[in-house]
Short mmCIF file of C-alpha atoms and ligand atoms in Angstrom, two decimals:
data_model
loop_
_atom_site.label_atom_id
_atom_site.label_comp_id
_atom_site.label_asym_id
_atom_site.label_seq_id
_atom_site.Cartn_x
_atom_site.Cartn_y
_atom_site.Cartn_z
CA MET A 1 118.54 157.15 47.15
CA ASN A 2 118.54 160.10 44.78
CA THR A 3 118.04 158.36 41.49
CA THR A 4 114.70 158.76 39.81
CA THR A 5 114.90 156.88 36.55
CA SER A 6 114.50 153.14 36.54
CA GLY A 7 117.43 152.80 34.12
CA THR A 8 119.91 154.04 36.70
CA ILE A 9 118.30 151.98 39.47
CA MET A 10 118.66 148.92 37.31
CA ASP A 11 122.33 149.80 36.70
CA GLU A 12 122.96 150.26 40.39
CA LEU A 13 121.19 147.03 41.25
CA THR A 14 123.18 145.00 38.74
CA ALA A 15 126.42 146.73 39.77
CA GLY A 16 125.66 145.70 43.35
CA ALA A 17 125.76 149.34 44.42
CA ILE A 18 122.51 148.93 46.37
CA SER A 19 122.74 146.49 49.27
CA PRO A 20 119.85 144.32 50.50
CA LYS A 21 119.78 146.54 53.57
CA ASP A 22 119.28 149.61 51.37
CA ILE A 23 116.46 147.85 49.56
CA VAL A 24 114.64 146.89 52.75
CA GLU A 25 115.10 150.38 54.20
CA GLU A 26 113.87 151.98 51.01
CA LEU A 27 110.75 149.80 50.87
CA ILE A 28 109.86 150.03 54.56
CA GLY A 29 110.51 153.78 54.50
CA LYS A 30 107.66 154.15 52.00
CA ILE A 31 105.06 152.56 54.26
CA ASP A 32 103.06 154.99 56.37
CA ILE A 33 101.46 152.84 59.06
CA ALA A 34 100.04 155.89 60.83
CA ASP A 35 97.79 156.54 57.83
CA ALA A 36 94.14 156.02 58.81
CA SER A 37 93.14 154.41 55.53
CA PHE A 38 96.07 151.98 55.74
CA GLN A 39 94.76 150.91 59.13
CA LEU A 40 91.18 150.76 57.89
CA THR A 41 92.31 148.46 55.07
CA LEU A 42 93.97 146.09 57.54
CA PHE A 43 90.82 146.21 59.65
CA PHE A 44 88.61 145.21 56.68
CA ILE A 45 90.98 142.43 55.68
CA ALA A 46 90.84 140.94 59.17
CA PHE A 47 87.17 141.68 59.80
CA ASN A 48 85.70 140.11 56.65
CA PRO A 49 86.77 136.46 57.12
CA ILE A 50 86.11 136.63 60.86
CA PHE A 51 82.65 137.99 60.16
CA TRP A 52 81.70 135.38 57.56
CA ASN A 53 83.02 132.51 59.65
CA ILE A 54 80.97 133.62 62.65
CA ILE A 55 77.81 134.16 60.59
CA ALA A 56 78.23 130.86 58.73
CA ARG A 57 78.72 128.86 61.91
CA LEU A 58 75.73 130.58 63.50
CA GLU A 59 73.72 129.66 60.43
CA HIS A 60 74.91 126.08 60.65
CA SER A 61 73.83 125.75 64.27
CA THR A 62 70.67 127.91 64.30
CA HIS A 63 69.60 128.26 60.60
CA PHE A 64 68.80 131.89 61.37
CA LEU A 65 69.52 133.11 57.83
CA THR A 66 67.50 130.30 56.30
CA GLN A 67 64.59 131.25 58.55
CA LEU A 68 65.06 134.93 57.77
CA ALA A 69 64.80 134.00 54.08
CA GLY A 70 61.43 132.29 54.60
CA ASN A 71 62.87 128.85 55.39
CA ASN A 72 64.75 128.83 52.12
CA ALA A 73 68.39 127.77 52.53
CA LYS A 74 69.35 128.83 49.03
CA ARG A 75 67.90 132.28 49.46
CA GLY A 76 69.56 132.52 52.88
CA CYS A 77 72.89 131.73 51.26
CA TYR A 78 72.28 134.38 48.60
CA ILE A 79 71.75 136.95 51.36
CA LEU A 80 75.11 135.98 52.88
CA ALA A 81 76.69 136.07 49.42
CA ILE A 82 75.51 139.64 48.89
CA ILE A 83 76.83 140.71 52.30
CA ILE A 84 80.24 139.05 51.77
CA PHE A 85 80.49 140.43 48.24
CA SER A 86 79.69 143.96 49.45
CA LEU A 87 82.22 143.72 52.27
CA GLY A 88 84.78 142.69 49.65
CA ILE A 89 83.95 145.73 47.51
CA GLY A 90 84.32 147.97 50.57
CA ARG A 91 87.67 146.40 51.35
CA ASP A 92 88.89 146.82 47.77
CA MET A 93 87.81 150.48 47.78
CA VAL A 94 89.73 151.37 50.95
CA PHE A 95 92.69 149.38 49.63
CA GLN A 96 92.75 151.39 46.41
CA GLU A 97 92.29 154.61 48.40
CA THR A 98 95.27 153.63 50.57
CA LEU A 99 97.47 152.92 47.56
CA ASN A 100 96.51 156.29 46.09
CA HIS A 101 98.07 158.23 48.90
CA GLN A 102 100.86 155.97 50.11
CA GLU A 103 104.28 156.58 48.54
CA SER A 104 105.64 154.60 45.59
CA SER A 105 109.17 153.27 45.51
CA VAL A 106 111.54 153.71 42.57
CA LEU A 107 112.60 150.11 43.21
CA LEU A 108 109.12 148.90 42.27
CA GLU A 109 108.79 151.29 39.34
CA LEU A 110 110.98 149.03 37.21
CA PRO A 111 109.16 147.84 34.06
CA LEU A 112 109.88 144.24 35.06
CA ILE A 113 108.08 144.67 38.40
CA ARG A 114 105.18 146.43 36.73
CA ASN A 115 104.79 143.56 34.25
CA LEU A 116 104.97 141.04 37.09
CA GLY A 117 102.18 143.03 38.72
CA VAL A 118 100.00 142.78 35.63
CA ALA A 119 100.66 139.04 35.34
CA SER A 120 99.97 138.46 39.02
CA PHE A 121 96.69 140.38 38.83
CA LEU A 122 95.53 138.55 35.70
CA ILE A 123 96.39 135.11 37.10
CA GLY A 124 94.66 136.06 40.37
CA GLN A 125 91.49 137.14 38.57
CA LEU A 126 91.56 134.00 36.44
CA LEU A 127 91.70 131.83 39.58
CA VAL A 128 88.89 133.76 41.29
CA ILE A 129 86.56 133.83 38.27
CA THR A 130 87.07 130.21 37.24
CA SER A 131 86.64 128.89 40.78
CA MET A 132 83.43 130.87 41.11
CA TYR A 133 82.31 129.42 37.79
CA GLN A 134 83.08 125.88 39.03
CA LEU A 135 81.46 126.28 42.45
CA GLY A 136 78.50 128.49 41.64
CA ILE A 137 77.16 131.11 44.05
CA THR A 138 76.26 128.75 46.88
CA GLY A 139 79.49 126.75 46.53
CA THR A 140 81.54 129.94 46.65
CA TYR A 141 79.69 131.59 49.50
CA LEU A 142 79.67 128.94 52.21
CA GLY A 143 76.59 127.06 50.99
CA ASP A 144 77.76 123.95 52.86
CA TYR A 145 76.99 125.73 56.15
CA PHE A 146 73.40 126.00 54.88
CA GLY A 147 73.28 122.31 54.05
CA ILE A 148 73.70 123.01 50.31
CA LEU A 149 76.44 120.54 49.41
CA MET A 150 78.22 119.89 46.14
CA ASN A 151 77.49 116.44 44.70
CA GLU A 152 81.16 115.71 44.36
CA ARG A 153 84.47 117.40 44.89
CA VAL A 154 85.38 119.73 42.02
CA THR A 155 88.72 118.61 40.59
CA GLY A 156 88.90 120.53 37.30
CA PHE A 157 90.76 123.79 36.74
CA PRO A 158 91.50 125.84 38.84
CA PHE A 159 91.25 123.19 41.54
CA ASN A 160 93.93 121.10 39.85
CA VAL A 161 96.46 123.91 40.30
CA SER A 162 95.44 125.26 43.72
CA ASN A 163 93.63 123.90 46.78
CA ASN A 164 92.12 127.28 47.45
CA PRO A 165 92.01 129.17 44.17
CA MET A 166 89.65 131.78 45.60
CA TYR A 167 92.05 132.80 48.36
CA HIS A 168 95.18 132.39 46.28
CA GLY A 169 93.59 134.36 43.45
CA SER A 170 92.54 137.15 45.79
CA THR A 171 96.05 137.34 47.29
CA LEU A 172 97.63 137.44 43.81
CA SER A 173 95.26 140.25 42.84
CA PHE A 174 96.31 142.31 45.87
CA LEU A 175 99.96 141.65 45.05
CA GLY A 176 99.50 142.50 41.38
CA THR A 177 97.75 145.80 42.13
CA SER A 178 100.46 146.74 44.65
CA LEU A 179 103.30 146.00 42.25
CA TYR A 180 101.57 147.72 39.35
CA PHE A 181 101.28 150.93 41.38
CA ALA A 182 104.80 150.39 42.84
CA LYS A 183 103.55 150.63 46.45
CA PRO A 184 105.53 148.92 49.21
CA SER A 185 102.55 149.49 51.54
CA GLY A 186 100.42 147.42 49.17
CA VAL A 187 102.92 144.58 49.35
CA ALA A 188 102.78 144.74 53.16
CA ILE A 189 98.96 144.65 52.99
CA THR A 190 99.19 141.65 50.65
CA ALA A 191 101.29 139.78 53.24
CA PHE A 192 98.56 140.50 55.78
CA VAL A 193 95.87 139.25 53.37
CA TYR A 194 97.78 136.03 52.91
CA MET A 195 98.15 135.60 56.66
CA MET A 196 94.44 136.18 57.29
CA TYR A 197 93.42 133.67 54.61
CA CYS A 198 95.77 131.08 56.13
CA ILE A 199 94.12 131.61 59.49
CA ALA A 200 90.62 131.50 57.96
CA LEU A 201 91.44 128.20 56.25
CA ARG A 202 92.44 126.64 59.55
CA PHE A 203 88.86 127.21 60.67
CA GLU A 204 87.07 126.58 57.40
CA GLU A 205 88.77 123.46 56.03
CA PRO A 206 88.18 121.13 59.01
CA PHE A 207 84.60 122.37 59.38
CA THR A 208 83.78 121.82 55.71
CA ALA A 209 85.47 118.42 55.80
CA ALA A 210 83.32 117.48 58.80
CA ILE A 211 80.11 118.58 57.04
CA TYR A 212 80.95 116.42 54.01
CA ALA A 213 82.09 113.49 56.14
CA LYS A 214 78.74 113.58 57.91
CA ARG A 215 76.88 113.65 54.58
CA ASP A 216 78.96 110.78 53.19
CA ALA A 217 78.47 108.71 56.35
CA GLY A 218 74.71 109.24 55.91
CA LYS A 219 74.89 108.12 52.26
CA LEU A 220 76.85 105.05 53.24
CA SER A 221 74.38 103.98 55.90
CA LYS A 222 71.54 104.37 53.37
CA ASN A 223 73.36 102.13 50.91
CA ILE A 224 73.83 99.44 53.55
C1 NAG B 1 123.25 161.12 43.91
O1 NAG B 1 123.99 160.09 44.51
C2 NAG B 1 125.29 159.92 43.94
C3 NAG B 1 125.93 158.73 44.64
O2 NAG B 1 125.05 157.65 44.68
C4 NAG B 1 126.11 161.21 44.10
O3 NAG B 1 127.36 161.04 43.50
C5 NAG B 1 125.36 162.37 43.49
O4 NAG B 1 126.06 163.55 43.75
C6 NAG B 1 123.94 162.46 44.05
N1 NAG B 1 123.20 163.51 43.34
C7 NAG B 1 122.45 164.39 43.98
C8 NAG B 1 121.71 165.37 43.11
O5 NAG B 1 122.31 164.42 45.19
C1 NAG B 2 94.27 121.48 34.96
O1 NAG B 2 93.16 121.36 34.12
C2 NAG B 2 93.25 122.09 32.91
C3 NAG B 2 91.91 122.03 32.19
O2 NAG B 2 91.36 120.75 32.25
C4 NAG B 2 94.41 121.55 32.08
O3 NAG B 2 94.51 122.23 30.85
C5 NAG B 2 95.69 121.69 32.88
O4 NAG B 2 96.77 121.11 32.18
C6 NAG B 2 95.55 121.03 34.25
N1 NAG B 2 96.72 121.37 35.04
C7 NAG B 2 97.35 120.47 35.82
C8 NAG B 2 98.54 120.97 36.57
O5 NAG B 2 96.99 119.32 35.92
#
């Protein structure tokens, strides 16, 4: 592909001069999987949810963080929140670093794609920020594993548009950043993010449901 201006790419695309095979080859050709920071990004993306699930379950069974925080569950949860938040910052930094030196693709440099990237990022951030606002620190950062439960299920926005606005928002932010910078490697990383969150949810959702079911069973027996 020797064209460099998005105008001509657009012409070729609409004229059908570029086949789907060309598109896939062009995009995949721009991903350097041997790049150490690309690999480090994937490592962070996988490591973070595995780490917080292990720590949270340990906390649930041993209360080690609560004890570490002077027998204060809330403070224990804040410690975990700071660790998870910092890991997220680290992950975002290596992700940005990776995008900086992976190649862009002229196919993604179209103004339309760039605008989609901006929209995706803004919607993603909106979902993340509003769900954090709804849940608070302990609700966002696995407070239920510390025995800090929400009084009732949050049903307002963004929970009326997404079951997991935090994860969906984060995925949309990765996608938006990747499209904005026209990086096929970023899109590949986004697919990995999505996959890891799906796996994390398979562990987190049943566990959280069980914690709440236990609480509600307790409430019920008190009422009887
Ligand atoms: C670019 O590709 C077109 C065909 O797609 C070809 O006609 C043209 O000669 C090429 N230009 C350069 C500079 O390679
Ligand atoms: C979700 O809630 C918001 C705010 O209450 C509301 O404006 C929006 O229409 C709701 N969306 C859906 C799909 O119910």
